[in-house]
Amino acid sequence: MTIPVLTIDGPSGAGKGIVSRAVAKKLGWHYLDSGSIYRSLAISAMDKHLDLNDVAAITQCAVQMHLLFECVDELVVILDGVDITHRLPTEETGATASKIAAYPEVRAVLLQKQKDFRQLPGLVADGRDMGTVVFADASAKVFLTASAKERANRRFKQLKEKGIDANLDKITSEIEVRDRRDSERKTAPLIPAEDAFYLDSSDLTIDEVIDQVITLAVM
C-alpha cells in the first residue's frame, strides 16, 4: 500500500507552516516541517561555533543531531533535549540554514530522516524540495508562494509578536537575496515540481489557502 503524501513547497514566509499544520490536523495525517530540520542544524552548528564553510564538520553535526517534533497548536522543536522553537524564526537562523542546505553532503544525511516521516494514514510535508526531491512520488503537490514584499511584512509581524527586534527593509532585502540564492543553487534549487499546483497567497486569507490545499489533497 502506498502511503499518501501531500507536499507543500515554497519560499520562506509564504505561509507553508500554518497551512501545512492546519491541513495535517484536519486530515489527521502526520506532519513534517523540513525547514525546521535545516534550521535546527543551523542552530546546532552556530552553538558549536562551527565554520559554515567546513562541509565535513557541518555534515558530522547533522549526523549527531537528535530532533524531536511535538506538534500541538504550534510546532515545538526539541534539539538534543533543548526546546529551540523560539530561535527557529530568526533571520540569522534562516540565513545560516539556507547556506548549509546547499551542501549535497548535508542534504544526503538529512534526506532519510525526512523520508522516515512517511507513515500511515498519510503525511503533509512542508519544505522547499519536498515535491521535487524528497517525495517526488507524492500523490498531491502544492507550490505555495507570495510576493517578497508580502512575505517580508508577514515575517516582520511574526518577529515583533514574538518580541524579537526586526527591521522591515533588512528582512525584505534578506528574503530577496535568499530567494535568488535558493533558486539558483545547483543542488535541489527552489523551483516548483512540474506536477505541482502553483498557489500565490499574496491576496488570499489563510482559510482560503487551507481550503484550496485540502481540496487538492482529497481529489
mmCIF file with all atom_site columns, C-alpha atoms in Angstrom:
data_model
loop_
_atom_site.group_PDB
_atom_site.id
_atom_site.type_symbol
_atom_site.label_atom_id
_atom_site.label_alt_id
_atom_site.label_comp_id
_atom_site.label_asym_id
_atom_site.label_entity_id
_atom_site.label_seq_id
_atom_site.pdbx_PDB_ins_code
_atom_site.Cartn_x
_atom_site.Cartn_y
_atom_site.Cartn_z
_atom_site.occupancy
_atom_site.B_iso_or_equiv
_atom_site.pdbx_formal_charge
_atom_site.auth_seq_id
_atom_site.auth_comp_id
_atom_site.auth_asym_id
_atom_site.auth_atom_id
_atom_site.pdbx_PDB_model_num
ATOM 1   C CA . MET A 1 1   ? 0.000  0.000  0.000   1.00 0.00 ? 1   MET A CA 1
ATOM 2   C CA . THR A 1 2   ? 1.312  3.419  -0.977  1.00 0.00 ? 2   THR A CA 1
ATOM 3   C CA . ILE A 1 3   ? 1.194  5.901  1.890   1.00 0.00 ? 3   ILE A CA 1
ATOM 4   C CA . PRO A 1 4   ? -0.274 9.206  0.618   1.00 0.00 ? 4   PRO A CA 1
ATOM 5   C CA . VAL A 1 5   ? 1.865  12.320 0.822   1.00 0.00 ? 5   VAL A CA 1
ATOM 6   C CA . LEU A 1 6   ? 0.874  15.936 0.269   1.00 0.00 ? 6   LEU A CA 1
ATOM 7   C CA . THR A 1 7   ? 3.872  18.182 -0.317  1.00 0.00 ? 7   THR A CA 1
ATOM 8   C CA . ILE A 1 8   ? 3.709  21.939 0.233   1.00 0.00 ? 8   ILE A CA 1
ATOM 9   C CA . ASP A 1 9   ? 6.813  23.673 -1.058  1.00 0.00 ? 9   ASP A CA 1
ATOM 10  C CA . GLY A 1 10  ? 7.649  27.333 -1.464  1.00 0.00 ? 10  GLY A CA 1
ATOM 11  C CA . PRO A 1 11  ? 9.818  30.200 -0.225  1.00 0.00 ? 11  PRO A CA 1
ATOM 12  C CA . SER A 1 12  ? 10.102 31.381 3.375   1.00 0.00 ? 12  SER A CA 1
ATOM 13  C CA . GLY A 1 13  ? 7.173  33.489 4.578   1.00 0.00 ? 13  GLY A CA 1
ATOM 14  C CA . ALA A 1 14  ? 4.616  32.121 2.127   1.00 0.00 ? 14  ALA A CA 1
ATOM 15  C CA . GLY A 1 15  ? 2.561  30.591 4.939   1.00 0.00 ? 15  GLY A CA 1
ATOM 16  C CA . LYS A 1 16  ? 3.629  26.979 4.426   1.00 0.00 ? 16  LYS A CA 1
ATOM 17  C CA . GLY A 1 17  ? 3.907  26.212 8.143   1.00 0.00 ? 17  GLY A CA 1
ATOM 18  C CA . ILE A 1 18  ? 0.492  27.495 9.210   1.00 0.00 ? 18  ILE A CA 1
ATOM 19  C CA . VAL A 1 19  ? -1.211 25.966 6.182   1.00 0.00 ? 19  VAL A CA 1
ATOM 20  C CA . SER A 1 20  ? 0.587  22.621 6.435   1.00 0.00 ? 20  SER A CA 1
ATOM 21  C CA . ARG A 1 21  ? -0.142 22.159 10.143  1.00 0.00 ? 21  ARG A CA 1
ATOM 22  C CA . ALA A 1 22  ? -3.802 23.074 9.671   1.00 0.00 ? 22  ALA A CA 1
ATOM 23  C CA . VAL A 1 23  ? -4.177 20.686 6.742   1.00 0.00 ? 23  VAL A CA 1
ATOM 24  C CA . ALA A 1 24  ? -2.421 17.859 8.601   1.00 0.00 ? 24  ALA A CA 1
ATOM 25  C CA . LYS A 1 25  ? -4.694 18.377 11.604  1.00 0.00 ? 25  LYS A CA 1
ATOM 26  C CA . LYS A 1 26  ? -7.876 18.390 9.506   1.00 0.00 ? 26  LYS A CA 1
ATOM 27  C CA . LEU A 1 27  ? -6.822 15.287 7.567   1.00 0.00 ? 27  LEU A CA 1
ATOM 28  C CA . GLY A 1 28  ? -5.482 13.509 10.663  1.00 0.00 ? 28  GLY A CA 1
ATOM 29  C CA . TRP A 1 29  ? -2.109 12.984 8.949   1.00 0.00 ? 29  TRP A CA 1
ATOM 30  C CA . HIS A 1 30  ? 1.459  13.176 10.206  1.00 0.00 ? 30  HIS A CA 1
ATOM 31  C CA . TYR A 1 31  ? 3.412  16.387 9.701   1.00 0.00 ? 31  TYR A CA 1
ATOM 32  C CA . LEU A 1 32  ? 6.956  17.132 8.561   1.00 0.00 ? 32  LEU A CA 1
ATOM 33  C CA . ASP A 1 33  ? 8.461  20.609 8.705   1.00 0.00 ? 33  ASP A CA 1
ATOM 34  C CA . SER A 1 34  ? 11.659 20.118 6.728   1.00 0.00 ? 34  SER A CA 1
ATOM 35  C CA . GLY A 1 35  ? 12.626 23.746 7.213   1.00 0.00 ? 35  GLY A CA 1
ATOM 36  C CA . SER A 1 36  ? 12.845 23.160 10.947  1.00 0.00 ? 36  SER A CA 1
ATOM 37  C CA . ILE A 1 37  ? 15.264 20.312 10.331  1.00 0.00 ? 37  ILE A CA 1
ATOM 38  C CA . TYR A 1 38  ? 17.652 22.587 8.466   1.00 0.00 ? 38  TYR A CA 1
ATOM 39  C CA . ARG A 1 39  ? 17.101 25.480 10.866  1.00 0.00 ? 39  ARG A CA 1
ATOM 40  C CA . SER A 1 40  ? 17.768 23.158 13.803  1.00 0.00 ? 40  SER A CA 1
ATOM 41  C CA . LEU A 1 41  ? 21.016 22.073 12.201  1.00 0.00 ? 41  LEU A CA 1
ATOM 42  C CA . ALA A 1 42  ? 21.885 25.731 11.700  1.00 0.00 ? 42  ALA A CA 1
ATOM 43  C CA . ILE A 1 43  ? 21.342 26.403 15.407  1.00 0.00 ? 43  ILE A CA 1
ATOM 44  C CA . SER A 1 44  ? 23.415 23.379 16.364  1.00 0.00 ? 44  SER A CA 1
ATOM 45  C CA . ALA A 1 45  ? 26.244 24.489 14.081  1.00 0.00 ? 45  ALA A CA 1
ATOM 46  C CA . MET A 1 46  ? 26.151 28.058 15.417  1.00 0.00 ? 46  MET A CA 1
ATOM 47  C CA . ASP A 1 47  ? 26.083 26.894 19.040  1.00 0.00 ? 47  ASP A CA 1
ATOM 48  C CA . LYS A 1 48  ? 29.144 24.741 18.363  1.00 0.00 ? 48  LYS A CA 1
ATOM 49  C CA . HIS A 1 49  ? 30.832 27.698 16.625  1.00 0.00 ? 49  HIS A CA 1
ATOM 50  C CA . LEU A 1 50  ? 31.464 25.646 13.503  1.00 0.00 ? 50  LEU A CA 1
ATOM 51  C CA . ASP A 1 51  ? 32.936 27.166 10.360  1.00 0.00 ? 51  ASP A CA 1
ATOM 52  C CA . LEU A 1 52  ? 29.974 27.289 7.986   1.00 0.00 ? 52  LEU A CA 1
ATOM 53  C CA . ASN A 1 53  ? 32.343 26.670 5.070   1.00 0.00 ? 53  ASN A CA 1
ATOM 54  C CA . ASP A 1 54  ? 33.589 23.418 6.674   1.00 0.00 ? 54  ASP A CA 1
ATOM 55  C CA . VAL A 1 55  ? 31.316 20.942 4.926   1.00 0.00 ? 55  VAL A CA 1
ATOM 56  C CA . ALA A 1 56  ? 32.722 17.913 6.785   1.00 0.00 ? 56  ALA A CA 1
ATOM 57  C CA . ALA A 1 57  ? 32.088 19.488 10.189  1.00 0.00 ? 57  ALA A CA 1
ATOM 58  C CA . ILE A 1 58  ? 28.540 20.544 9.272   1.00 0.00 ? 58  ILE A CA 1
ATOM 59  C CA . THR A 1 59  ? 27.815 17.069 7.893   1.00 0.00 ? 59  THR A CA 1
ATOM 60  C CA . GLN A 1 60  ? 29.055 15.404 11.082  1.00 0.00 ? 60  GLN A CA 1
ATOM 61  C CA . CYS A 1 61  ? 26.919 17.795 13.099  1.00 0.00 ? 61  CYS A CA 1
ATOM 62  C CA . ALA A 1 62  ? 23.904 16.661 11.072  1.00 0.00 ? 62  ALA A CA 1
ATOM 63  C CA . VAL A 1 63  ? 24.692 13.017 11.755  1.00 0.00 ? 63  VAL A CA 1
ATOM 64  C CA . GLN A 1 64  ? 24.883 13.586 15.518  1.00 0.00 ? 64  GLN A CA 1
ATOM 65  C CA . MET A 1 65  ? 21.881 15.911 15.797  1.00 0.00 ? 65  MET A CA 1
ATOM 66  C CA . HIS A 1 66  ? 18.852 14.489 17.630  1.00 0.00 ? 66  HIS A CA 1
ATOM 67  C CA . LEU A 1 67  ? 15.496 16.103 16.856  1.00 0.00 ? 67  LEU A CA 1
ATOM 68  C CA . LEU A 1 68  ? 12.059 15.682 18.352  1.00 0.00 ? 68  LEU A CA 1
ATOM 69  C CA . PHE A 1 69  ? 8.948  17.316 16.853  1.00 0.00 ? 69  PHE A CA 1
ATOM 70  C CA . GLU A 1 70  ? 5.918  17.995 19.031  1.00 0.00 ? 70  GLU A CA 1
ATOM 71  C CA . CYS A 1 71  ? 3.006  19.365 17.001  1.00 0.00 ? 71  CYS A CA 1
ATOM 72  C CA . VAL A 1 72  ? 0.119  20.639 19.134  1.00 0.00 ? 72  VAL A CA 1
ATOM 73  C CA . ASP A 1 73  ? -1.366 24.033 18.227  1.00 0.00 ? 73  ASP A CA 1
ATOM 74  C CA . GLU A 1 74  ? 2.069  25.100 17.049  1.00 0.00 ? 74  GLU A CA 1
ATOM 75  C CA . LEU A 1 75  ? 5.203  23.161 16.255  1.00 0.00 ? 75  LEU A CA 1
ATOM 76  C CA . VAL A 1 76  ? 7.626  22.613 19.134  1.00 0.00 ? 76  VAL A CA 1
ATOM 77  C CA . VAL A 1 77  ? 11.150 21.534 18.195  1.00 0.00 ? 77  VAL A CA 1
ATOM 78  C CA . ILE A 1 78  ? 13.462 19.851 20.686  1.00 0.00 ? 78  ILE A CA 1
ATOM 79  C CA . LEU A 1 79  ? 17.146 19.747 19.725  1.00 0.00 ? 79  LEU A CA 1
ATOM 80  C CA . ASP A 1 80  ? 19.332 17.461 21.832  1.00 0.00 ? 80  ASP A CA 1
ATOM 81  C CA . GLY A 1 81  ? 16.886 17.811 24.707  1.00 0.00 ? 81  GLY A CA 1
ATOM 82  C CA . VAL A 1 82  ? 16.516 21.604 24.494  1.00 0.00 ? 82  VAL A CA 1
ATOM 83  C CA . ASP A 1 83  ? 13.453 23.498 23.214  1.00 0.00 ? 83  ASP A CA 1
ATOM 84  C CA . ILE A 1 84  ? 14.769 25.710 20.397  1.00 0.00 ? 84  ILE A CA 1
ATOM 85  C CA . THR A 1 85  ? 11.387 26.710 18.947  1.00 0.00 ? 85  THR A CA 1
ATOM 86  C CA . HIS A 1 86  ? 11.827 30.395 19.777  1.00 0.00 ? 86  HIS A CA 1
ATOM 87  C CA . ARG A 1 87  ? 15.128 30.503 17.866  1.00 0.00 ? 87  ARG A CA 1
ATOM 88  C CA . LEU A 1 88  ? 13.849 28.949 14.652  1.00 0.00 ? 88  LEU A CA 1
ATOM 89  C CA . PRO A 1 89  ? 12.235 32.049 13.065  1.00 0.00 ? 89  PRO A CA 1
ATOM 90  C CA . THR A 1 90  ? 15.157 34.444 13.490  1.00 0.00 ? 90  THR A CA 1
ATOM 91  C CA . GLU A 1 91  ? 16.735 35.835 10.341  1.00 0.00 ? 91  GLU A CA 1
ATOM 92  C CA . GLU A 1 92  ? 20.206 34.686 11.431  1.00 0.00 ? 92  GLU A CA 1
ATOM 93  C CA . THR A 1 93  ? 18.971 31.112 11.736  1.00 0.00 ? 93  THR A CA 1
ATOM 94  C CA . GLY A 1 94  ? 17.213 31.290 8.375   1.00 0.00 ? 94  GLY A CA 1
ATOM 95  C CA . ALA A 1 95  ? 20.229 32.706 6.556   1.00 0.00 ? 95  ALA A CA 1
ATOM 96  C CA . THR A 1 96  ? 22.527 30.080 8.083   1.00 0.00 ? 96  THR A CA 1
ATOM 97  C CA . ALA A 1 97  ? 20.116 27.265 7.228   1.00 0.00 ? 97  ALA A CA 1
ATOM 98  C CA . SER A 1 98  ? 19.892 28.457 3.633   1.00 0.00 ? 98  SER A CA 1
ATOM 99  C CA . LYS A 1 99  ? 23.673 28.401 3.325   1.00 0.00 ? 99  LYS A CA 1
ATOM 100 C CA . ILE A 1 100 ? 24.270 24.938 4.757   1.00 0.00 ? 100 ILE A CA 1
ATOM 101 C CA . ALA A 1 101 ? 21.263 23.488 2.914   1.00 0.00 ? 101 ALA A CA 1
ATOM 102 C CA . ALA A 1 102 ? 23.181 23.962 -0.326  1.00 0.00 ? 102 ALA A CA 1
ATOM 103 C CA . TYR A 1 103 ? 25.733 21.278 0.663   1.00 0.00 ? 103 TYR A CA 1
ATOM 104 C CA . PRO A 1 104 ? 24.955 17.905 -1.010  1.00 0.00 ? 104 PRO A CA 1
ATOM 105 C CA . GLU A 1 105 ? 26.628 16.003 1.842   1.00 0.00 ? 105 GLU A CA 1
ATOM 106 C CA . VAL A 1 106 ? 24.360 17.639 4.417   1.00 0.00 ? 106 VAL A CA 1
ATOM 107 C CA . ARG A 1 107 ? 21.227 17.072 2.358   1.00 0.00 ? 107 ARG A CA 1
ATOM 108 C CA . ALA A 1 108 ? 22.145 13.384 1.949   1.00 0.00 ? 108 ALA A CA 1
ATOM 109 C CA . VAL A 1 109 ? 22.342 12.889 5.717   1.00 0.00 ? 109 VAL A CA 1
ATOM 110 C CA . LEU A 1 110 ? 19.021 14.606 6.398   1.00 0.00 ? 110 LEU A CA 1
ATOM 111 C CA . LEU A 1 111 ? 17.173 13.065 3.450   1.00 0.00 ? 111 LEU A CA 1
ATOM 112 C CA . GLN A 1 112 ? 16.487 9.703  5.094   1.00 0.00 ? 112 GLN A CA 1
ATOM 113 C CA . LYS A 1 113 ? 15.353 11.356 8.328   1.00 0.00 ? 113 LYS A CA 1
ATOM 114 C CA . GLN A 1 114 ? 12.731 13.202 6.308   1.00 0.00 ? 114 GLN A CA 1
ATOM 115 C CA . LYS A 1 115 ? 11.577 10.106 4.430   1.00 0.00 ? 115 LYS A CA 1
ATOM 116 C CA . ASP A 1 116 ? 11.040 8.272  7.708   1.00 0.00 ? 116 ASP A CA 1
ATOM 117 C CA . PHE A 1 117 ? 8.144  10.620 8.490   1.00 0.00 ? 117 PHE A CA 1
ATOM 118 C CA . ARG A 1 118 ? 6.087  8.872  5.791   1.00 0.00 ? 118 ARG A CA 1
ATOM 119 C CA . GLN A 1 119 ? 3.679  6.816  7.871   1.00 0.00 ? 119 GLN A CA 1
ATOM 120 C CA . LEU A 1 120 ? 0.007  5.870  7.745   1.00 0.00 ? 120 LEU A CA 1
ATOM 121 C CA . PRO A 1 121 ? -2.559 7.324  7.383   1.00 0.00 ? 121 PRO A CA 1
ATOM 122 C CA . GLY A 1 122 ? -0.590 9.959  5.427   1.00 0.00 ? 122 GLY A CA 1
ATOM 123 C CA . LEU A 1 123 ? 1.912  12.790 5.590   1.00 0.00 ? 123 LEU A CA 1
ATOM 124 C CA . VAL A 1 124 ? 1.831  16.517 4.952   1.00 0.00 ? 124 VAL A CA 1
ATOM 125 C CA . ALA A 1 125 ? 5.403  17.533 4.119   1.00 0.00 ? 125 ALA A CA 1
ATOM 126 C CA . ASP A 1 126 ? 6.296  21.223 4.312   1.00 0.00 ? 126 ASP A CA 1
ATOM 127 C CA . GLY A 1 127 ? 9.509  22.464 2.757   1.00 0.00 ? 127 GLY A CA 1
ATOM 128 C CA . ARG A 1 128 ? 11.340 23.644 -0.312  1.00 0.00 ? 128 ARG A CA 1
ATOM 129 C CA . ASP A 1 129 ? 12.097 20.437 -2.201  1.00 0.00 ? 129 ASP A CA 1
ATOM 130 C CA . MET A 1 130 ? 9.515  18.017 -0.838  1.00 0.00 ? 130 MET A CA 1
ATOM 131 C CA . GLY A 1 131 ? 7.773  17.562 -4.172  1.00 0.00 ? 131 GLY A CA 1
ATOM 132 C CA . THR A 1 132 ? 10.878 17.669 -6.350  1.00 0.00 ? 132 THR A CA 1
ATOM 133 C CA . VAL A 1 133 ? 13.352 15.584 -4.334  1.00 0.00 ? 133 VAL A CA 1
ATOM 134 C CA . VAL A 1 134 ? 12.238 14.034 -1.043  1.00 0.00 ? 134 VAL A CA 1
ATOM 135 C CA . PHE A 1 135 ? 8.769  12.851 -2.069  1.00 0.00 ? 135 PHE A CA 1
ATOM 136 C CA . ALA A 1 136 ? 8.862  13.084 -5.847  1.00 0.00 ? 136 ALA A CA 1
ATOM 137 C CA . ASP A 1 137 ? 6.137  10.398 -5.979  1.00 0.00 ? 137 ASP A CA 1
ATOM 138 C CA . ALA A 1 138 ? 3.750  12.359 -3.733  1.00 0.00 ? 138 ALA A CA 1
ATOM 139 C CA . SER A 1 139 ? 0.065  11.981 -4.554  1.00 0.00 ? 139 SER A CA 1
ATOM 140 C CA . ALA A 1 140 ? -0.518 15.754 -4.395  1.00 0.00 ? 140 ALA A CA 1
ATOM 141 C CA . LYS A 1 141 ? 1.884  18.688 -4.638  1.00 0.00 ? 141 LYS A CA 1
ATOM 142 C CA . VAL A 1 142 ? 1.493  22.407 -3.955  1.00 0.00 ? 142 VAL A CA 1
ATOM 143 C CA . PHE A 1 143 ? 3.953  25.239 -4.539  1.00 0.00 ? 143 PHE A CA 1
ATOM 144 C CA . LEU A 1 144 ? 2.827  27.990 -2.178  1.00 0.00 ? 144 LEU A CA 1
ATOM 145 C CA . THR A 1 145 ? 4.295  31.439 -2.677  1.00 0.00 ? 145 THR A CA 1
ATOM 146 C CA . ALA A 1 146 ? 3.674  35.185 -2.215  1.00 0.00 ? 146 ALA A CA 1
ATOM 147 C CA . SER A 1 147 ? 5.449  38.369 -3.244  1.00 0.00 ? 147 SER A CA 1
ATOM 148 C CA . ALA A 1 148 ? 8.728  39.196 -1.474  1.00 0.00 ? 148 ALA A CA 1
ATOM 149 C CA . LYS A 1 149 ? 7.115  42.344 -0.046  1.00 0.00 ? 149 LYS A CA 1
ATOM 150 C CA . GLU A 1 150 ? 4.176  40.441 1.393   1.00 0.00 ? 150 GLU A CA 1
ATOM 151 C CA . ARG A 1 151 ? 6.416  37.712 2.835   1.00 0.00 ? 151 ARG A CA 1
ATOM 152 C CA . ALA A 1 152 ? 8.655  40.337 4.437   1.00 0.00 ? 152 ALA A CA 1
ATOM 153 C CA . ASN A 1 153 ? 5.641  42.014 6.047   1.00 0.00 ? 153 ASN A CA 1
ATOM 154 C CA . ARG A 1 154 ? 4.448  38.672 7.413   1.00 0.00 ? 154 ARG A CA 1
ATOM 155 C CA . ARG A 1 155 ? 7.893  37.821 8.827   1.00 0.00 ? 155 ARG A CA 1
ATOM 156 C CA . PHE A 1 156 ? 8.224  41.292 10.352  1.00 0.00 ? 156 PHE A CA 1
ATOM 157 C CA . LYS A 1 157 ? 4.863  40.971 12.143  1.00 0.00 ? 157 LYS A CA 1
ATOM 158 C CA . GLN A 1 158 ? 5.701  37.447 13.289  1.00 0.00 ? 158 GLN A CA 1
ATOM 159 C CA . LEU A 1 159 ? 9.011  38.512 14.814  1.00 0.00 ? 159 LEU A CA 1
ATOM 160 C CA . LYS A 1 160 ? 7.526  41.569 16.506  1.00 0.00 ? 160 LYS A CA 1
ATOM 161 C CA . GLU A 1 161 ? 4.753  39.446 18.029  1.00 0.00 ? 161 GLU A CA 1
ATOM 162 C CA . LYS A 1 162 ? 7.430  37.194 19.494  1.00 0.00 ? 162 LYS A CA 1
ATOM 163 C CA . GLY A 1 163 ? 9.247  40.186 20.952  1.00 0.00 ? 163 GLY A CA 1
ATOM 164 C CA . ILE A 1 164 ? 12.163 39.895 18.529  1.00 0.00 ? 164 ILE A CA 1
ATOM 165 C CA . ASP A 1 165 ? 13.686 43.128 17.186  1.00 0.00 ? 165 ASP A CA 1
ATOM 166 C CA . ALA A 1 166 ? 13.342 43.356 13.411  1.00 0.00 ? 166 ALA A CA 1
ATOM 167 C CA . ASN A 1 167 ? 13.861 45.782 10.545  1.00 0.00 ? 167 ASN A CA 1
ATOM 168 C CA . LEU A 1 168 ? 11.415 45.519 7.636   1.00 0.00 ? 168 LEU A CA 1
ATOM 169 C CA . ASP A 1 169 ? 13.820 46.807 4.960   1.00 0.00 ? 169 ASP A CA 1
ATOM 170 C CA . LYS A 1 170 ? 16.514 44.401 6.125   1.00 0.00 ? 170 LYS A CA 1
ATOM 171 C CA . ILE A 1 171 ? 14.096 41.480 6.136   1.00 0.00 ? 171 ILE A CA 1
ATOM 172 C CA . THR A 1 172 ? 12.920 42.338 2.614   1.00 0.00 ? 172 THR A CA 1
ATOM 173 C CA . SER A 1 173 ? 16.483 42.517 1.341   1.00 0.00 ? 173 SER A CA 1
ATOM 174 C CA . GLU A 1 174 ? 17.452 39.233 3.016   1.00 0.00 ? 174 GLU A CA 1
ATOM 175 C CA . ILE A 1 175 ? 14.402 37.471 1.577   1.00 0.00 ? 175 ILE A CA 1
ATOM 176 C CA . GLU A 1 176 ? 15.239 38.675 -1.941  1.00 0.00 ? 176 GLU A CA 1
ATOM 177 C CA . VAL A 1 177 ? 18.871 37.553 -1.588  1.00 0.00 ? 177 VAL A CA 1
ATOM 178 C CA . ARG A 1 178 ? 17.828 34.183 -0.153  1.00 0.00 ? 178 ARG A CA 1
ATOM 179 C CA . ASP A 1 179 ? 15.253 33.642 -2.909  1.00 0.00 ? 179 ASP A CA 1
ATOM 180 C CA . ARG A 1 180 ? 17.871 34.291 -5.544  1.00 0.00 ? 180 ARG A CA 1
ATOM 181 C CA . ARG A 1 181 ? 20.425 32.010 -3.896  1.00 0.00 ? 181 ARG A CA 1
ATOM 182 C CA . ASP A 1 182 ? 17.899 29.218 -3.276  1.00 0.00 ? 182 ASP A CA 1
ATOM 183 C CA . SER A 1 183 ? 16.527 29.304 -6.826  1.00 0.00 ? 183 SER A CA 1
ATOM 184 C CA . GLU A 1 184 ? 19.969 29.377 -8.450  1.00 0.00 ? 184 GLU A CA 1
ATOM 185 C CA . ARG A 1 185 ? 21.776 26.764 -6.335  1.00 0.00 ? 185 ARG A CA 1
ATOM 186 C CA . LYS A 1 186 ? 22.849 23.620 -8.192  1.00 0.00 ? 186 LYS A CA 1
ATOM 187 C CA . THR A 1 187 ? 21.597 21.178 -5.557  1.00 0.00 ? 187 THR A CA 1
ATOM 188 C CA . ALA A 1 188 ? 17.807 20.987 -5.121  1.00 0.00 ? 188 ALA A CA 1
ATOM 189 C CA . PRO A 1 189 ? 17.009 24.537 -6.258  1.00 0.00 ? 189 PRO A CA 1
ATOM 190 C CA . LEU A 1 190 ? 13.781 26.155 -5.051  1.00 0.00 ? 190 LEU A CA 1
ATOM 191 C CA . ILE A 1 191 ? 11.524 25.546 -8.051  1.00 0.00 ? 191 ILE A CA 1
ATOM 192 C CA . PRO A 1 192 ? 8.003  24.106 -8.395  1.00 0.00 ? 192 PRO A CA 1
ATOM 193 C CA . ALA A 1 193 ? 7.684  20.434 -9.280  1.00 0.00 ? 193 ALA A CA 1
ATOM 194 C CA . GLU A 1 194 ? 6.401  20.017 -12.825 1.00 0.00 ? 194 GLU A CA 1
ATOM 195 C CA . ASP A 1 195 ? 3.189  18.462 -11.495 1.00 0.00 ? 195 ASP A CA 1
ATOM 196 C CA . ALA A 1 196 ? 2.693  20.914 -8.604  1.00 0.00 ? 196 ALA A CA 1
ATOM 197 C CA . PHE A 1 197 ? -0.269 23.263 -8.226  1.00 0.00 ? 197 PHE A CA 1
ATOM 198 C CA . TYR A 1 198 ? 1.082  26.851 -8.120  1.00 0.00 ? 198 TYR A CA 1
ATOM 199 C CA . LEU A 1 199 ? -0.719 28.868 -5.436  1.00 0.00 ? 199 LEU A CA 1
ATOM 200 C CA . ASP A 1 200 ? 0.020  32.555 -4.800  1.00 0.00 ? 200 ASP A CA 1
ATOM 201 C CA . SER A 1 201 ? -1.209 33.508 -1.318  1.00 0.00 ? 201 SER A CA 1
ATOM 202 C CA . SER A 1 202 ? -0.457 37.253 -1.543  1.00 0.00 ? 202 SER A CA 1
ATOM 203 C CA . ASP A 1 203 ? -4.135 38.218 -1.724  1.00 0.00 ? 203 ASP A CA 1
ATOM 204 C CA . LEU A 1 204 ? -5.678 35.189 -0.024  1.00 0.00 ? 204 LEU A CA 1
ATOM 205 C CA . THR A 1 205 ? -6.608 34.580 3.604   1.00 0.00 ? 205 THR A CA 1
ATOM 206 C CA . ILE A 1 206 ? -5.114 31.609 5.434   1.00 0.00 ? 206 ILE A CA 1
ATOM 207 C CA . ASP A 1 207 ? -8.525 29.877 5.470   1.00 0.00 ? 207 ASP A CA 1
ATOM 208 C CA . GLU A 1 208 ? -8.865 30.312 1.698   1.00 0.00 ? 208 GLU A CA 1
ATOM 209 C CA . VAL A 1 209 ? -5.438 28.767 1.137   1.00 0.00 ? 209 VAL A CA 1
ATOM 210 C CA . ILE A 1 210 ? -6.179 25.872 3.513   1.00 0.00 ? 210 ILE A CA 1
ATOM 211 C CA . ASP A 1 211 ? -9.460 25.096 1.744   1.00 0.00 ? 211 ASP A CA 1
ATOM 212 C CA . GLN A 1 212 ? -7.777 25.023 -1.668  1.00 0.00 ? 212 GLN A CA 1
ATOM 213 C CA . VAL A 1 213 ? -4.972 22.766 -0.431  1.00 0.00 ? 213 VAL A CA 1
ATOM 214 C CA . ILE A 1 214 ? -7.337 20.289 1.249   1.00 0.00 ? 214 ILE A CA 1
ATOM 215 C CA . THR A 1 215 ? -9.379 20.104 -1.940  1.00 0.00 ? 215 THR A CA 1
ATOM 216 C CA . LEU A 1 216 ? -6.238 19.135 -3.839  1.00 0.00 ? 216 LEU A CA 1
ATOM 217 C CA . ALA A 1 217 ? -5.261 16.555 -1.217  1.00 0.00 ? 217 ALA A CA 1
ATOM 218 C CA . VAL A 1 218 ? -8.545 14.668 -1.336  1.00 0.00 ? 218 VAL A CA 1
ATOM 219 C CA . MET A 1 219 ? -9.095 14.773 -5.100  1.00 0.00 ? 219 MET A CA 1
#
